[in-house]
Amino acid sequence: MENILRQKAKELLSSGEVKVVIGYGWNRAKTRTTPVFITDAADTDQLVWNPLCVNNLSVYLTRKFKDIQALGKPAIVAKGCDIRNIAVLISEAQIKREDVYIIGMACQGVVYKQELWQGELKPNIMPTKCHNCDVRDPHLSDFVAGEKADFTPPEEPVGMVFDKIRDLDSKSPSERWAFWVKEFSRCIKCYACRQVCSLCYCERCITEKNMPQWIETSAHPRGNLSWNLIRAMHLTGRCTFCGECERACPVNIPLNLVNQKMIMVVKDAFDFKSGYDEKAHPPMIVFSPDDKENFIK
Amino acid sequence: MNPARLSGRMKTVSMADRTLKKEDLGKLIDSVRAKGGRFVAPALLARQVVFRSVKSAEEVATGYILARNSFKEFLFPQTEVIAEFSMNKDSVGLKGVEVDAPETVVFGARPCEAASLKGLRTLFTWDFVDEFYTKREDKTVVITVGCTSGDEACFCTTVDLSPESTEGADVYLRETEDNGYTVKGLTEKGKKFLDTHDAVFTSGAAKERPLFKPETVPAVDLKRVSERLKDRAHYDDPVWAKLTMKCIGCGACTFVCPTCRCFDITDEGTAFEGERRKNWDSCQYDAFTLHASGHNPREHQPQRWRNRFMCKFNFYPEKFSSKGCVGCGRCIRVCPVRLDITEVMQEFSK
Ligand code: SF4
Ligand code: SF4
Ligand code: SF4
Ligand code: SF4
Ligand code: SF4
């Protein structure tokens, strides 16, 4: 598959159809993958594909990466779950479908965090998204590398995201509140969760609006709570559960619990799941005159 | 993990003047806390080892390489009140705030991170003495433990430090084969600390575990790095974009870094009453250099990365004659896109 990927990248760059291929390469010690931006057809052998390819590279399609945009039309190496974010970006008019070439990867799953890798992809080191994956055959792609993945997702080990959500749901509101206040108390307001998320693309985040200061920037319990609630609300109905925010959080706040819970709420209320159809708009950002709710009229 | 880089073992020299038995660590914690001090040590929190204030020896982690965060947050907290204000029809009230500086023991720091204190001190006393920092540091005893394990991100030896270095530490410990420590007082503060808690320590010989010494990163020449950074020509070098384009500007690297110390001043409260806070900030954020006019001298992420690198390998050594990077590798471990500062060091050694 790696060879098919490299071959395709080479073709795209040599023909000039794209100017840069955004993909995965090795770090110096070849122990971790890291994003690479290949602009020369001679360098396509740097591209790799393996279960350590965890990053959702779609973040590099957003406006803040000016140096990448300056390179010209990109091709992006994307797993089905990453493509869901690209679909949201298209539906929210952040990119045009024709402005990106999507190399979809038929996928067998990835590790939750690269540090966990010991040479074998076992269910207990995979993220919940992989246990429940329905996009291993990547959608919306211009080209798919690899055979259609006929792989069945492994049984979800106990104690993963859905179990935890069930457990939290069974608690009283005050217990749930206490749980989240405690988890958020560790937040250091680094905003890694925001920066790594391709759907947090606002050029000026509400946390940076300081006249007046809408969200307190201090990492005290009040400020942490307001930030984490805002993040949850701004992603509701849009978040694809790609898990990048939780992976990037340096203090291990279980952001995936928030993300998945909001996904479940939106599914119940609007029968909507983001990232499958690039023409469908997430429910929280559309206004429809024949909405059955009338509070806004 | 690359064992090849970690295999260099160091000689076991004993220079200890006391020993601390494994079972007596609890007594030391009790002894410090009985005098009203706080005992900060690496402990497990949310599935990772971090520095936190502990109450008992059971909480103290063992077998860790180094804590995820640096202990700087106990000297320079993420957020703290530095003044209070109030305003009404006839008057404006401004009130200073007493520095909250409890007697603190930082136990189990690594030799690399302790070396960051010199730079922090110089910065916080540069043209103004920031008592919020100095008063806390004055009351803190830093106890380092020589490393017996490391990982591929460790690179202290590349920046002229090692698991044996004692810069910044008040007391230096070495693990012994029976899970205790040999103890060496280094500074006046450290020696005084040992005397104060003398009853907890024992004497006698103990066999020290060998230290792990990371191999130096190949093809790095710090002199050359600093020379190249001094030359303005590198400023618009396309190599910055090439190496750091993948940076997403999350700032996590600067928050876990023991030497990073940028902060922002912000007012919170209402227009009539509130507090002024000093909060951690990061040069990796786009708003860090955003001017009120809307102009931003560092508009692109690679420019912000250039600043981080310059700060560590040019500004700190040049201006403060101190280390801007101590090679702890935290920034490498925490980076969600695995941007490795040593790869940039290699590039600028050319
Ligand atoms: S969620 Fe699916 S497409 Fe994404 S990494 Fe897991 S198996 Fe692959
Ligand atoms: S899981 Fe996190 S990073 Fe991924 S889309 Fe949702 S909020 Fe963004
Ligand atoms: S990544 Fe984690 S610590 Fe950083 S702002 Fe987000 S929730 Fe807070
Ligand atoms: S720059 Fe990185 S390796 Fe150097 S001191 Fe900071 S966190 Fe440690
Ligand atoms: S942790 Fe990595 S991605 Fe985040 S600001 Fe630092 S170098 Fe950039």
XYZ file of C-alpha atoms and ligand atoms in Angstrom:
687
model
C 0.000 0.000 0.000
C 2.868 2.267 0.821
C 4.148 1.713 -2.710
C 0.813 2.484 -4.301
C 0.682 5.655 -2.227
C 4.190 6.725 -3.215
C 3.512 5.923 -6.848
C 0.346 8.002 -6.843
C 2.095 10.879 -5.111
C 4.885 10.761 -7.650
C 2.408 10.865 -10.526
C 0.491 13.768 -9.061
C 3.605 15.825 -8.460
C 5.288 15.029 -11.779
C 2.200 15.869 -13.783
C 1.829 19.091 -11.852
C -1.719 18.210 -10.914
C -0.829 19.024 -7.319
C 2.038 21.028 -5.911
C 2.344 19.384 -2.518
C 1.428 16.042 -1.009
C 0.522 16.252 2.665
C 1.251 12.863 4.195
C 3.090 10.932 6.868
C 6.818 10.300 7.097
C 9.210 8.960 9.733
C 10.966 10.922 12.429
C 14.766 10.639 12.515
C 14.807 7.484 14.629
C 11.955 5.913 12.614
C 10.029 5.333 15.789
C 7.179 7.804 15.187
C 5.386 9.186 12.192
C 5.246 12.899 11.639
C 3.491 15.049 9.023
C 5.496 15.686 5.852
C 4.911 18.025 2.941
C 6.350 16.574 -0.235
C 6.826 19.023 -3.087
C 9.312 17.114 -5.223
C 8.388 13.896 -7.051
C 11.857 12.583 -6.164
C 11.017 12.705 -2.450
C 7.858 10.639 -2.484
C 9.681 7.672 -0.948
C 9.537 9.586 2.308
C 5.840 8.829 2.524
C 4.884 6.041 4.900
C 1.688 4.247 5.796
C 1.268 2.165 8.967
C -0.795 2.051 12.190
C 1.236 4.946 13.605
C -0.325 7.317 11.064
C -2.638 8.788 13.676
C -2.611 12.495 12.889
C -5.641 13.936 11.179
C -3.793 15.922 8.535
C -6.909 17.789 7.438
C -5.929 20.560 9.857
C -3.315 21.581 7.275
C -6.062 22.426 4.806
C -7.337 25.240 7.010
C -6.610 28.884 6.469
C -4.066 29.401 9.221
C -1.426 27.345 7.393
C -0.421 30.099 5.046
C 2.942 28.593 4.167
C 1.308 25.384 3.043
C -1.274 27.213 0.981
C 1.501 29.183 -0.651
C 2.853 25.941 -2.084
C -0.170 25.440 -4.328
C -2.844 22.806 -4.713
C -2.466 20.018 -2.156
C -3.081 16.307 -2.241
C -3.753 14.896 1.188
C -3.237 11.408 2.538
C -6.373 10.721 4.537
C -8.029 7.893 6.406
C -11.800 7.663 6.185
C -12.139 9.313 9.574
C -9.913 12.198 8.457
C -12.005 12.582 5.318
C -15.023 13.167 7.524
C -13.327 16.340 8.731
C -12.564 17.325 5.149
C -16.252 16.835 4.325
C -17.212 19.204 7.135
C -14.648 21.742 5.926
C -16.207 21.592 2.459
C -19.771 21.862 3.752
C -18.760 24.884 5.820
C -17.189 26.559 2.790
C -13.665 26.433 4.173
C -12.327 24.647 1.131
C -13.720 23.732 -2.231
C -13.890 20.092 -3.183
C -11.926 20.720 -6.361
C -9.146 22.519 -4.502
C -7.865 19.397 -2.791
C -6.924 15.992 -4.121
C -7.868 13.314 -1.609
C -5.779 10.144 -1.465
C -7.999 7.926 0.664
C -6.325 5.109 2.554
C -8.127 1.794 2.943
C -7.590 1.476 6.654
C -7.107 -1.281 9.209
C -6.980 0.979 12.226
C -4.386 3.039 14.058
C -3.011 3.331 17.575
C -4.597 5.706 20.053
C -1.247 7.317 20.854
C 2.036 6.569 19.160
C 3.765 5.956 22.506
C 1.614 2.850 22.923
C 2.992 1.121 19.842
C 4.963 -2.044 20.499
C 4.900 -3.575 17.076
C 1.363 -4.928 17.008
C -2.047 -3.315 16.677
C -4.159 -4.802 19.426
C -7.710 -3.631 20.198
C -6.681 -2.235 23.582
C -4.306 0.287 22.037
C -6.772 1.467 19.389
C -9.053 4.460 19.819
C -12.804 3.952 20.210
C -13.345 5.389 16.745
C -11.555 2.410 15.205
C -13.614 -0.148 17.133
C -16.723 1.403 15.662
C -15.409 2.465 12.290
C -17.701 2.665 9.276
C -15.330 4.551 6.973
C -12.456 2.153 6.468
C -13.350 2.280 2.791
C -12.686 5.956 2.397
C -15.469 8.066 0.921
C -15.122 11.253 -1.105
C -11.650 10.302 -2.364
C -10.117 11.035 -5.754
C -8.052 7.903 -5.415
C -8.064 5.046 -2.930
C -4.788 3.402 -1.979
C -5.175 -0.232 -1.069
C -7.908 -2.760 -1.489
C -11.260 -1.961 -0.023
C -10.763 -2.804 3.598
C -12.759 -5.933 4.326
C -11.438 -5.914 7.832
C -13.963 -6.184 10.661
C -13.329 -3.787 13.482
C -12.205 -5.585 16.610
C -14.534 -6.032 19.539
C -14.456 -2.936 21.714
C -12.625 -3.648 24.976
C -14.554 -2.772 28.133
C -14.110 0.620 29.681
C -13.810 2.582 26.449
C -15.655 5.773 25.581
C -19.187 4.354 25.285
C -18.928 2.498 28.591
C -17.672 5.614 30.285
C -20.498 7.692 28.858
C -23.065 5.126 30.043
C -21.484 5.247 33.442
C -21.585 9.046 33.578
C -25.159 9.123 32.307
C -26.207 6.901 35.167
C -24.911 9.412 37.683
C -26.784 12.323 39.209
C -26.265 15.774 37.681
C -24.270 16.889 40.693
C -21.965 13.871 40.474
C -21.478 14.504 36.779
C -20.759 18.131 37.469
C -18.192 17.171 40.083
C -16.575 14.751 37.637
C -16.155 17.393 34.967
C -15.052 20.143 37.308
C -12.334 17.801 38.525
C -11.241 16.771 35.035
C -11.227 20.330 33.714
C -9.342 21.561 36.767
C -6.204 20.073 35.207
C -6.554 22.139 32.044
C -3.530 24.361 31.475
C -5.172 26.481 28.771
C -2.602 25.551 26.196
C -5.325 25.254 23.533
C -3.627 22.258 21.951
C -7.119 20.776 21.644
C -8.149 23.750 19.551
C -5.032 24.009 17.425
C -5.000 20.360 16.445
C -8.664 20.353 15.403
C -9.316 21.058 11.756
C -12.813 22.196 12.651
C -11.521 24.820 15.100
C -10.530 26.971 12.172
C -11.688 30.401 13.372
C -9.009 32.923 12.619
C -9.854 34.659 15.840
C -11.042 32.272 18.506
C -13.529 33.636 21.024
C -10.836 33.157 23.692
C -8.830 35.843 21.929
C -11.651 38.376 21.879
C -10.571 40.552 24.748
C -12.565 43.751 24.421
C -14.321 42.629 26.501
C -12.751 39.347 27.518
C -15.455 36.808 26.744
C -13.659 33.782 28.106
C -11.304 34.268 31.017
C -7.840 33.291 29.892
C -6.717 32.215 33.355
C -6.338 28.509 33.990
C -8.451 28.661 37.138
C -11.516 26.457 37.586
C -13.901 29.087 36.218
C -11.759 29.877 33.194
C -11.140 26.206 32.451
C -14.797 25.391 32.634
C -15.782 28.218 30.333
C -13.156 27.246 27.795
C -14.039 23.576 27.781
C -17.774 24.279 27.562
C -17.275 26.706 24.702
C -15.108 24.207 22.881
C -17.763 21.533 23.310
C -20.568 23.793 22.117
C -18.712 25.152 19.106
C -17.993 21.618 17.936
C -21.433 20.203 18.597
C -22.925 18.677 15.475
C -19.662 19.273 13.635
C -17.124 17.188 15.531
C -16.434 13.858 13.844
C -14.885 12.136 16.879
C -11.506 11.997 15.174
C -9.951 12.188 18.643
C -7.149 14.587 17.834
C -8.040 16.960 20.655
C -7.864 14.254 23.280
C -4.627 12.922 21.822
C -3.035 16.364 21.901
C -4.164 17.312 25.400
C -1.001 17.269 27.488
C -2.888 16.701 30.743
C -5.079 13.805 29.557
C -8.497 15.379 29.869
C -10.975 12.828 28.442
C -12.255 15.148 25.718
C -13.543 12.203 23.695
C -16.253 11.692 26.293
C -17.493 15.223 25.648
C -17.172 14.818 21.889
C -19.018 11.516 21.683
C -21.728 12.602 24.103
C -22.461 15.646 21.969
C -22.511 13.436 18.871
C -25.104 11.210 20.545
C -27.212 14.209 21.524
C -27.174 15.550 17.967
C -27.982 12.125 16.551
C -31.004 11.859 18.851
C -32.253 15.378 18.290
C -31.559 15.848 14.579
C -30.722 12.406 13.256
C -27.485 13.870 11.962
C -23.878 12.679 11.951
C -21.234 14.947 10.530
C -18.653 14.226 7.900
C -20.386 11.756 5.622
C -21.944 14.140 3.139
C -20.030 17.224 2.097
C -23.262 18.850 0.943
C -25.108 18.540 4.240
C -24.789 21.319 6.772
C -24.375 20.553 10.457
C -27.682 21.256 12.272
C -26.362 23.904 14.648
C -25.305 26.205 11.844
C -28.380 26.112 9.642
C -31.534 28.105 9.850
C -34.537 26.806 8.079
C -37.801 28.789 7.896
C -39.847 25.616 8.255
C -38.024 24.476 11.375
C -40.532 22.789 13.647
C -39.159 24.699 16.635
C -40.504 28.212 16.778
C -38.488 29.790 19.598
C -36.411 31.822 17.193
C -39.294 33.408 15.284
C 12.718 3.357 21.974
C 16.187 3.144 20.630
C 18.381 1.320 23.135
C 21.492 2.163 21.173
C 21.191 5.788 22.198
C 20.759 4.940 25.843
C 23.348 2.289 26.343
C 26.239 4.472 27.444
C 26.598 3.842 31.159
C 28.376 6.154 33.514
C 30.797 5.374 36.255
C 29.347 4.999 39.730
C 31.047 7.486 41.986
C 29.843 7.933 45.510
C 30.163 11.432 46.850
C 27.267 11.132 49.236
C 27.302 12.319 52.789
C 24.070 10.656 53.874
C 21.674 7.947 52.764
C 17.902 7.901 52.631
C 16.276 4.514 53.011
C 13.276 3.728 50.861
C 11.069 3.305 53.919
C 12.192 6.674 55.283
C 10.923 8.769 52.385
C 7.571 8.981 54.169
C 9.332 10.316 57.252
C 10.983 13.014 55.184
C 7.629 14.025 53.728
C 6.093 14.103 57.216
C 9.018 16.070 58.555
C 8.718 18.708 55.816
C 4.949 18.933 56.151
C 5.115 19.092 59.956
C 7.049 22.341 59.556
C 4.332 23.706 57.297
C 6.145 23.048 54.036
C 4.785 21.498 50.865
C 6.394 18.447 49.363
C 6.275 18.364 45.583
C 7.146 15.117 43.841
C 6.399 13.173 40.674
C 3.106 11.371 41.203
C 0.497 9.710 39.049
C -2.379 11.888 37.892
C -4.753 10.956 35.097
C -2.565 8.127 33.810
C 0.670 10.071 33.740
C 3.432 11.131 36.090
C 3.384 14.827 36.927
C 4.829 17.013 39.660
C 2.263 17.551 42.359
C 2.090 18.317 45.996
C 2.010 14.991 47.862
C 1.155 13.962 51.407
C 2.638 10.492 51.610
C 5.396 8.318 50.156
C 2.820 6.032 48.538
C 1.878 8.835 46.167
C 5.432 9.315 44.918
C 5.958 7.654 41.542
C 8.810 5.269 40.903
C 10.238 4.044 37.648
C 9.357 7.219 35.767
C 11.755 8.790 33.322
C 10.758 12.340 34.056
C 7.507 14.061 34.896
C 5.359 15.208 31.980
C 5.354 18.805 33.238
C 8.289 20.717 34.632
C 8.269 21.816 38.255
C 8.349 25.474 37.211
C 4.638 25.745 37.964
C 5.437 25.673 41.683
C 7.638 28.760 41.284
C 5.763 30.416 38.474
C 2.139 29.246 38.559
C -0.009 29.027 35.455
C -2.195 31.754 36.857
C -1.818 34.009 39.871
C -3.278 37.235 41.222
C -0.710 40.031 41.393
C -2.963 42.960 42.293
C -6.541 43.855 43.075
C -8.480 46.880 41.991
C -11.752 48.565 42.798
C -13.374 51.695 41.539
C -16.340 53.796 42.568
C -17.672 57.313 42.003
C -15.044 59.032 44.136
C -12.056 56.767 44.283
C -9.894 54.178 42.689
C -8.452 51.481 44.904
C -5.345 49.537 44.041
C -4.072 46.835 46.310
C -0.913 44.788 46.090
C -1.035 41.110 46.861
C 1.263 39.222 49.195
C 3.267 36.594 47.362
C 2.075 33.173 48.344
C 5.449 31.513 48.882
C 5.299 28.459 51.112
C 8.434 26.548 52.054
C 8.653 24.031 49.218
C 10.649 20.912 48.562
C 10.805 19.707 44.980
C 11.778 16.076 45.184
C 12.725 13.837 42.274
C 13.478 16.486 39.702
C 15.972 15.464 37.049
C 19.388 17.061 36.720
C 18.472 18.541 33.320
C 15.447 20.468 34.478
C 17.127 21.816 37.611
C 19.572 23.553 35.294
C 16.690 25.696 34.041
C 16.575 27.676 37.295
C 19.514 29.875 36.432
C 17.847 31.168 33.309
C 14.515 31.678 35.048
C 16.192 33.591 37.862
C 18.125 35.824 35.493
C 15.026 36.613 33.519
C 12.846 37.362 36.515
C 15.517 39.653 37.999
C 16.670 41.202 34.730
C 15.571 44.830 34.856
C 12.970 44.339 37.535
C 12.889 41.933 40.453
C 9.755 39.878 40.098
C 9.168 38.866 43.683
C 6.388 36.539 42.704
C 9.133 34.373 41.328
C 12.163 35.151 43.488
C 10.415 34.793 46.844
C 9.145 31.382 45.831
C 12.459 30.217 44.476
C 14.209 31.421 47.630
C 11.982 29.181 49.683
C 12.337 26.149 47.449
C 14.800 23.323 47.930
C 15.364 21.384 44.728
C 16.307 17.745 45.193
C 17.372 16.037 41.989
C 17.737 12.323 41.417
C 20.287 11.102 38.867
C 18.568 9.245 36.009
C 18.830 5.489 35.775
C 16.641 5.349 32.683
C 15.856 7.559 29.743
C 14.119 7.534 26.402
C 14.898 8.575 22.870
C 13.753 12.150 23.525
C 16.377 12.749 26.249
C 19.308 14.831 25.019
C 20.906 16.489 28.058
C 24.361 15.413 26.950
C 23.948 17.348 23.708
C 23.545 20.605 25.659
C 26.486 19.935 27.982
C 24.497 18.479 30.855
C 24.201 14.921 32.089
C 22.435 12.783 34.705
C 25.405 13.680 36.887
C 25.182 17.439 36.587
C 24.237 19.397 39.642
C 23.510 22.861 38.239
C 20.441 24.321 39.909
C 20.065 21.532 42.452
C 20.339 22.023 46.214
C 20.539 18.337 47.012
C 21.562 15.546 44.656
C 20.406 11.964 45.111
C 21.413 8.716 43.481
C 19.223 5.659 43.544
C 20.712 2.692 45.354
C 20.308 -1.005 44.621
C 18.004 -1.378 47.627
C 15.624 1.334 46.290
C 16.901 4.009 48.598
C 19.150 6.965 47.848
C 22.552 8.351 48.542
C 22.288 12.006 49.480
C 24.605 14.893 48.777
C 24.008 18.461 49.935
C 25.227 20.936 47.307
C 24.245 24.459 48.248
C 23.995 26.206 51.596
C 20.234 25.939 51.284
C 20.487 22.242 50.574
C 22.878 21.551 53.417
C 20.697 23.465 55.822
C 17.712 21.443 54.666
C 19.559 18.197 55.341
C 20.594 19.375 58.803
C 17.043 20.409 59.629
C 15.700 16.989 58.759
C 18.787 15.120 59.858
C 16.867 12.582 61.936
C 15.318 11.110 58.793
C 18.606 10.266 57.116
C 21.039 7.468 57.799
C 24.710 7.055 57.079
C 26.811 4.257 55.776
C 27.721 2.799 52.434
C 25.153 1.919 49.784
C 25.563 0.573 46.296
C 24.412 3.086 43.715
C 22.610 2.055 40.556
C 24.437 2.911 37.361
C 23.298 6.077 35.631
C 21.937 6.123 32.132
C 23.569 8.565 29.864
C 21.860 9.461 26.595
C 24.145 9.506 23.622
C 24.629 12.925 22.122
C 22.548 13.761 19.075
C 24.819 13.281 16.066
C 26.000 16.277 14.066
C 24.993 18.944 16.554
C 27.423 21.745 17.252
C 26.014 24.303 19.680
C 28.660 26.886 18.859
C 27.792 26.681 15.218
C 24.073 26.913 16.023
C 24.592 30.076 17.991
C 26.887 31.568 15.325
C 24.330 30.949 12.631
C 21.559 32.422 14.723
C 23.587 35.550 15.385
C 23.866 36.137 11.696
C 20.739 37.929 10.546
C 20.925 36.113 7.213
C 19.081 33.142 8.641
C 16.053 35.279 9.382
C 14.206 34.674 6.165
C 15.860 31.379 5.412
C 13.296 29.064 3.753
C 14.645 26.335 5.986
C 12.439 27.596 8.831
C 9.326 26.887 6.847
C 10.712 23.592 5.634
C 11.397 22.327 9.131
C 8.528 23.803 11.075
C 5.620 24.125 8.670
C 3.950 21.196 10.416
C 3.792 23.052 13.735
C 0.148 23.670 14.627
C 1.003 26.363 17.156
C -0.513 24.583 20.128
C 2.047 25.887 22.567
C 2.159 22.609 24.490
C 5.932 22.495 24.038
C 6.378 25.834 25.780
C 4.014 24.966 28.623
C 5.883 21.802 29.565
C 9.317 23.345 28.984
C 11.261 24.071 32.175
C 12.903 27.176 30.740
C 9.944 28.827 28.993
C 8.599 31.612 31.135
C 6.536 33.992 29.034
C 3.447 35.406 30.628
C 0.542 37.683 29.906
C -1.083 40.193 32.231
C -4.847 40.227 32.221
C -7.572 41.900 34.269
C -10.564 39.908 35.383
C -13.721 40.943 37.117
C -16.082 43.811 36.433
C -15.229 47.383 35.546
C -15.609 48.283 39.206
C -13.831 45.516 40.969
C -11.456 42.799 39.995
C -8.003 41.367 39.965
C -4.940 41.550 37.812
C -3.486 38.168 36.895
C -0.226 36.887 35.548
C -0.902 33.925 33.250
C 1.364 31.691 31.221
C 1.606 32.704 27.591
C 3.413 31.197 24.626
C 5.387 32.595 21.716
C 3.773 29.846 19.637
C 0.411 31.631 19.673
C -0.537 33.936 16.852
C -1.893 36.540 19.278
C 1.408 36.639 21.199
C 2.842 39.393 19.024
C -0.392 40.799 17.651
C -0.286 44.595 17.905
C -3.326 46.703 18.735
C -3.055 48.134 15.216
C -3.748 44.683 13.808
C -0.196 44.301 12.555
C 1.523 41.078 13.506
C 5.285 40.921 13.067
C 5.174 37.134 13.344
C 2.290 36.245 11.135
C 3.378 32.770 10.145
C 3.937 29.814 12.418
C 7.515 29.192 11.233
C 8.375 32.745 12.345
C 7.022 31.933 15.785
C 9.048 28.746 15.794
C 12.121 30.703 14.807
C 11.546 32.852 17.857
C 11.314 29.844 20.141
C 14.545 28.448 18.773
C 16.296 31.829 18.886
C 15.181 32.308 22.470
C 16.722 28.996 23.478
C 19.924 28.993 21.480
C 20.702 32.649 21.041
C 18.883 35.030 23.424
C 19.336 33.018 26.625
C 22.979 32.087 26.138
C 23.905 35.543 24.782
C 21.918 37.807 27.049
C 21.766 35.803 30.244
C 24.757 33.473 29.864
C 22.452 30.639 30.709
C 20.894 27.642 29.059
C 17.712 28.176 27.132
C 17.339 24.480 26.573
C 18.367 21.812 29.043
C 17.705 18.835 26.807
C 14.895 17.311 28.837
C 13.030 16.352 25.663
C 9.609 17.277 27.031
C 8.734 19.358 23.987
C 9.458 16.380 21.744
C 7.349 13.967 23.778
C 4.374 16.277 24.042
C 4.268 17.579 20.480
C 1.187 16.305 18.638
C 3.021 16.522 15.305
C 6.299 15.176 16.652
C 8.354 18.217 15.801
C 11.783 17.414 17.175
C 13.907 20.367 18.277
C 17.093 18.314 17.853
C 16.383 18.012 14.135
C 16.376 21.796 13.960
C 19.606 21.865 15.968
C 21.144 19.518 13.423
C 20.046 21.715 10.553
C 21.563 24.806 12.151
C 24.810 22.987 12.910
C 25.478 22.790 9.185
S -11.532 5.204 12.507
Fe -11.523 3.834 10.727
S -10.551 4.981 9.093
Fe -10.055 6.016 11.034
S -8.130 5.137 11.691
Fe -9.704 3.909 12.671
S -10.086 2.205 11.251
Fe -8.965 3.772 10.124
S -12.630 14.875 17.969
Fe -11.683 16.776 18.666
S -10.192 17.298 17.082
Fe -11.618 15.780 16.179
S -13.222 16.999 15.205
Fe -13.913 16.531 17.256
S -13.295 18.332 18.479
Fe -12.091 18.365 16.578
S -5.466 20.633 25.282
Fe -6.156 20.040 27.327
S -4.985 21.376 28.704
Fe -4.827 22.283 26.657
S -6.524 23.770 26.591
Fe -7.287 21.860 25.727
S -8.258 20.811 27.450
Fe -6.929 22.395 28.299
S 13.191 23.203 24.615
Fe 12.421 21.132 24.907
S 14.207 19.896 25.448
Fe 14.777 22.043 25.675
S 14.380 22.485 27.849
Fe 12.525 23.048 26.721
S 11.209 21.219 26.796
Fe 13.291 20.575 27.375
S 4.095 21.256 20.645
Fe 4.674 20.929 18.494
S 2.906 21.625 17.316
Fe 2.661 22.429 19.383
S 3.560 24.494 19.239
Fe 5.161 23.109 19.948
S 6.250 22.473 18.097
Fe 4.292 23.360 17.456
